[in-house]
Amino acid sequence: MMNGQGRVSPGSAAPTEERGCSWLNIWVFLICALAIKAAIGTLCLWLVVPFCHSSDQPSALQQQFSEWECDSAVPQGTDRGWMCCPKGWRRFQGSCYFLSTDMMSWDESARNCTGMGSQLVVITSKAEQEFLSEQIRQSKEPKRDNSYIGLFAEQEGQWQWVDKTPYNMTAAFWPKGEPSEGYDENCVIIYRDTELPNNWNSVRCLNYHRICEAAAVTV
């Protein structure tokens, strides 16, 4: 109620203009908060995609790399829309591959892959075999050629994969005359210049390039 001098009596409602101003301030605050949240979400998506889902335990691969490359290749019907590999790695289907430019022995290569949260590649299909062979052949890096895979023999002729995947001779990619016998050749490379897809060669476990593999991160 207004008194005779135009002041508001205690307990009376504030003028309409003042209430409108208060609501305007609230809306401005909410819009700003939403804009900031959206900006943070976008930053999370593009800079550190694999770590945005805090409910997931980071994989060994995630713990080793901070730069990632992602694309929207996750199958429809899943609740995630991106598949990611460390920057510089190659993706094929659900795996990420690192093709080295330096050379190491087989044991050193296996340890190097493990140290990056991956393993020497285990090839389980013709499509994967052809993809990796083409990646080696098409590489612009002249030093990248014959590369170790994760197949080895502790004793001659007893081939096994590093992750204990059963070795199947009928699903292997040996050319005629391979694997060699009697030459202490207990490690396997993809040989760059052999006709596809049968381009595995057994070799002595000396220094070669390597291919590491890890599961792609989906977010």
CSV table of C-alpha atoms in Angstrom, one decimal:
chain,number,residue,atom,x,y,z
A,1,MET,CA,0.0,0.0,0.0
A,2,MET,CA,1.3,3.5,-0.8
A,3,ASN,CA,1.4,6.0,2.0
A,4,GLY,CA,0.7,9.6,1.5
A,5,GLN,CA,4.3,10.4,0.5
A,6,GLY,CA,4.5,7.8,-2.3
A,7,ARG,CA,6.6,5.2,-0.4
A,8,VAL,CA,5.9,1.5,-0.2
A,9,SER,CA,4.6,0.4,3.2
A,10,PRO,CA,6.4,-2.5,4.9
A,11,GLY,CA,5.0,-5.9,3.7
A,12,SER,CA,3.6,-4.5,0.5
A,13,ALA,CA,4.4,-6.0,-2.9
A,14,ALA,CA,7.2,-4.5,-5.0
A,15,PRO,CA,6.2,-2.6,-8.1
A,16,THR,CA,5.7,-4.7,-11.3
A,17,GLU,CA,8.7,-3.2,-13.0
A,18,GLU,CA,11.1,-4.5,-10.3
A,19,ARG,CA,9.7,-8.0,-10.5
A,20,GLY,CA,10.2,-8.1,-14.2
A,21,CYS,CA,13.8,-7.1,-13.9
A,22,SER,CA,14.4,-9.9,-11.4
A,23,TRP,CA,13.0,-12.6,-13.7
A,24,LEU,CA,15.1,-11.2,-16.6
A,25,ASN,CA,18.2,-11.6,-14.6
A,26,ILE,CA,17.4,-15.2,-13.8
A,27,TRP,CA,16.8,-16.0,-17.5
A,28,VAL,CA,20.1,-14.4,-18.5
A,29,PHE,CA,21.9,-16.4,-15.8
A,30,LEU,CA,20.3,-19.7,-17.0
A,31,ILE,CA,21.1,-19.0,-20.7
A,32,CYS,CA,24.7,-18.2,-19.8
A,33,ALA,CA,25.0,-21.4,-17.7
A,34,LEU,CA,23.7,-23.5,-20.6
A,35,ALA,CA,26.0,-21.9,-23.1
A,36,ILE,CA,29.0,-22.6,-20.8
A,37,LYS,CA,27.9,-26.2,-20.4
A,38,ALA,CA,27.6,-26.7,-24.2
A,39,ALA,CA,31.0,-25.2,-24.7
A,40,ILE,CA,32.6,-27.6,-22.2
A,41,GLY,CA,30.8,-30.5,-23.8
A,42,THR,CA,32.1,-29.6,-27.3
A,43,LEU,CA,35.7,-29.2,-25.9
A,44,CYS,CA,35.4,-32.6,-24.3
A,45,LEU,CA,34.3,-34.2,-27.5
A,46,TRP,CA,37.0,-32.9,-29.7
A,47,LEU,CA,40.0,-32.7,-27.4
A,48,VAL,CA,39.7,-35.6,-25.0
A,49,VAL,CA,36.9,-37.8,-26.4
A,50,PRO,CA,37.9,-41.1,-24.8
A,51,PHE,CA,37.8,-39.6,-21.3
A,52,CYS,CA,34.4,-37.9,-21.4
A,53,HIS,CA,32.6,-40.9,-20.2
A,54,SER,CA,33.8,-40.8,-16.6
A,55,SER,CA,31.9,-43.9,-15.7
A,56,ASP,CA,34.2,-46.0,-17.8
A,57,GLN,CA,37.6,-47.3,-16.7
A,58,PRO,CA,40.3,-46.0,-19.0
A,59,SER,CA,41.9,-48.7,-21.1
A,60,ALA,CA,45.7,-49.2,-21.0
A,61,LEU,CA,45.8,-47.5,-24.4
A,62,GLN,CA,43.9,-44.5,-23.1
A,63,GLN,CA,46.4,-44.1,-20.3
A,64,GLN,CA,49.3,-43.8,-22.7
A,65,PHE,CA,48.0,-41.2,-25.2
A,66,SER,CA,46.5,-37.7,-25.0
A,67,GLU,CA,45.9,-37.0,-28.7
A,68,TRP,CA,43.2,-38.9,-30.5
A,69,GLU,CA,41.4,-39.0,-33.9
A,70,CYS,CA,37.8,-40.0,-34.0
A,71,ASP,CA,35.1,-40.7,-36.6
A,72,SER,CA,31.5,-41.7,-36.5
A,73,ALA,CA,31.8,-45.3,-37.5
A,74,VAL,CA,30.2,-47.0,-34.5
A,75,PRO,CA,27.4,-49.4,-35.6
A,76,GLN,CA,23.9,-48.1,-35.4
A,77,GLY,CA,21.9,-49.2,-32.4
A,78,THR,CA,24.6,-48.5,-29.9
A,79,ASP,CA,24.5,-45.6,-27.4
A,80,ARG,CA,27.8,-44.2,-28.6
A,81,GLY,CA,28.6,-42.3,-31.8
A,82,TRP,CA,32.4,-42.2,-32.1
A,83,MET,CA,35.3,-44.6,-32.6
A,84,CYS,CA,38.7,-43.3,-31.7
A,85,CYS,CA,42.4,-44.2,-32.1
A,86,PRO,CA,45.6,-42.5,-30.9
A,87,LYS,CA,46.8,-39.8,-33.3
A,88,GLY,CA,48.9,-41.4,-36.0
A,89,TRP,CA,47.5,-44.9,-35.7
A,90,ARG,CA,45.3,-46.5,-38.4
A,91,ARG,CA,41.8,-47.8,-37.7
A,92,PHE,CA,40.2,-50.8,-39.3
A,93,GLN,CA,36.8,-52.0,-38.0
A,94,GLY,CA,37.1,-52.2,-34.2
A,95,SER,CA,40.9,-52.0,-33.9
A,96,CYS,CA,43.7,-49.4,-34.0
A,97,TYR,CA,47.1,-50.2,-35.5
A,98,PHE,CA,50.5,-48.7,-35.1
A,99,LEU,CA,53.0,-49.3,-37.9
A,100,SER,CA,56.5,-48.5,-36.7
A,101,THR,CA,59.3,-46.7,-38.6
A,102,ASP,CA,62.1,-48.1,-36.4
A,103,MET,CA,63.2,-51.7,-36.1
A,104,MET,CA,63.6,-54.0,-33.1
A,105,SER,CA,64.0,-57.7,-32.3
A,106,TRP,CA,60.7,-59.6,-31.9
A,107,ASP,CA,61.0,-59.6,-28.0
A,108,GLU,CA,61.7,-55.9,-28.0
A,109,SER,CA,58.8,-55.3,-30.4
A,110,ALA,CA,56.4,-57.2,-28.2
A,111,ARG,CA,57.5,-55.2,-25.1
A,112,ASN,CA,57.2,-51.9,-27.0
A,113,CYS,CA,53.6,-52.7,-28.0
A,114,THR,CA,52.8,-53.7,-24.5
A,115,GLY,CA,54.2,-50.5,-23.2
A,116,MET,CA,51.8,-48.5,-25.4
A,117,GLY,CA,48.8,-50.4,-24.1
A,118,SER,CA,48.6,-52.7,-27.1
A,119,GLN,CA,50.1,-56.0,-28.5
A,120,LEU,CA,51.8,-57.3,-31.6
A,121,VAL,CA,49.0,-57.7,-34.1
A,122,VAL,CA,46.9,-60.8,-34.1
A,123,ILE,CA,45.4,-61.3,-37.6
A,124,THR,CA,42.1,-63.1,-37.6
A,125,SER,CA,40.6,-62.5,-41.1
A,126,LYS,CA,41.6,-62.1,-44.7
A,127,ALA,CA,40.2,-58.5,-44.7
A,128,GLU,CA,42.5,-57.6,-41.8
A,129,GLN,CA,45.4,-59.2,-43.5
A,130,GLU,CA,44.8,-57.3,-46.7
A,131,PHE,CA,44.3,-54.0,-44.9
A,132,LEU,CA,47.6,-54.2,-43.1
A,133,SER,CA,49.5,-55.3,-46.2
A,134,GLU,CA,48.1,-52.4,-48.1
A,135,GLN,CA,49.0,-50.0,-45.3
A,136,ILE,CA,52.6,-51.2,-45.5
A,137,ARG,CA,52.8,-50.9,-49.3
A,138,GLN,CA,51.1,-47.5,-49.5
A,139,SER,CA,53.1,-45.9,-46.8
A,140,LYS,CA,54.9,-42.7,-47.8
A,141,GLU,CA,57.6,-43.6,-45.3
A,142,PRO,CA,60.4,-45.3,-47.3
A,143,LYS,CA,61.8,-47.0,-44.2
A,144,ARG,CA,58.6,-49.0,-43.4
A,145,ASP,CA,58.6,-52.4,-44.9
A,146,ASN,CA,58.7,-56.0,-43.5
A,147,SER,CA,56.9,-55.9,-40.1
A,148,TYR,CA,56.5,-58.3,-37.2
A,149,ILE,CA,53.1,-59.7,-36.3
A,150,GLY,CA,52.2,-61.4,-33.1
A,151,LEU,CA,52.8,-65.0,-34.3
A,152,PHE,CA,55.8,-66.9,-33.0
A,153,ALA,CA,57.1,-70.4,-32.1
A,154,GLU,CA,58.8,-71.3,-28.9
A,155,GLN,CA,59.7,-74.6,-30.5
A,156,GLU,CA,60.1,-75.1,-34.2
A,157,GLY,CA,56.7,-75.5,-36.0
A,158,GLN,CA,54.6,-74.9,-32.8
A,159,TRP,CA,53.1,-71.5,-33.8
A,160,GLN,CA,51.1,-69.5,-31.4
A,161,TRP,CA,49.6,-66.0,-31.1
A,162,VAL,CA,50.7,-63.6,-28.4
A,163,ASP,CA,47.2,-63.3,-26.9
A,164,LYS,CA,46.7,-67.1,-26.9
A,165,THR,CA,44.2,-67.0,-29.9
A,166,PRO,CA,44.3,-70.6,-31.3
A,167,TYR,CA,46.5,-70.9,-34.3
A,168,ASN,CA,44.7,-72.2,-37.3
A,169,MET,CA,46.9,-73.3,-40.2
A,170,THR,CA,44.0,-73.2,-42.7
A,171,ALA,CA,43.4,-69.5,-41.8
A,172,ALA,CA,47.0,-68.5,-42.0
A,173,PHE,CA,48.6,-66.5,-44.9
A,174,TRP,CA,51.7,-68.4,-45.8
A,175,PRO,CA,53.0,-68.5,-49.4
A,176,LYS,CA,54.2,-71.7,-50.9
A,177,GLY,CA,57.4,-72.9,-49.1
A,178,GLU,CA,56.6,-71.1,-45.9
A,179,PRO,CA,57.0,-71.4,-43.0
A,180,SER,CA,60.6,-72.5,-43.4
A,181,GLU,CA,61.9,-75.4,-41.4
A,182,GLY,CA,65.3,-76.1,-40.0
A,183,TYR,CA,66.6,-72.5,-40.1
A,184,ASP,CA,65.8,-71.3,-36.5
A,185,GLU,CA,63.1,-69.0,-38.0
A,186,ASN,CA,60.6,-68.8,-35.1
A,187,CYS,CA,59.2,-65.3,-35.7
A,188,VAL,CA,56.9,-64.0,-38.4
A,189,ILE,CA,56.8,-60.9,-40.6
A,190,ILE,CA,54.4,-59.5,-43.2
A,191,TYR,CA,56.7,-59.4,-46.2
A,192,ARG,CA,56.1,-56.3,-48.2
A,193,ASP,CA,56.9,-57.6,-51.7
A,194,THR,CA,55.1,-60.9,-51.7
A,195,GLU,CA,51.8,-61.2,-53.6
A,196,LEU,CA,48.7,-60.7,-51.4
A,197,PRO,CA,47.2,-62.1,-49.3
A,198,ASN,CA,49.7,-64.8,-48.6
A,199,ASN,CA,52.7,-62.8,-47.6
A,200,TRP,CA,53.8,-64.1,-44.2
A,201,ASN,CA,57.4,-65.2,-43.9
A,202,SER,CA,59.1,-67.0,-41.0
A,203,VAL,CA,62.3,-65.3,-40.1
A,204,ARG,CA,65.0,-65.3,-37.4
A,205,CYS,CA,64.0,-63.0,-34.6
A,206,LEU,CA,66.3,-60.2,-35.6
A,207,ASN,CA,65.5,-56.5,-36.2
A,208,TYR,CA,62.3,-55.7,-38.2
A,209,HIS,CA,59.5,-53.1,-38.1
A,210,ARG,CA,56.4,-54.0,-36.1
A,211,ILE,CA,52.6,-53.6,-36.1
A,212,CYS,CA,50.9,-53.1,-32.8
A,213,GLU,CA,47.2,-53.5,-32.3
A,214,ALA,CA,44.7,-52.4,-29.7
A,215,ALA,CA,40.9,-52.2,-29.5
A,216,ALA,CA,39.5,-48.8,-30.7
A,217,VAL,CA,37.9,-46.7,-28.0
A,218,THR,CA,34.2,-46.0,-28.5
A,219,VAL,CA,32.5,-43.0,-26.9
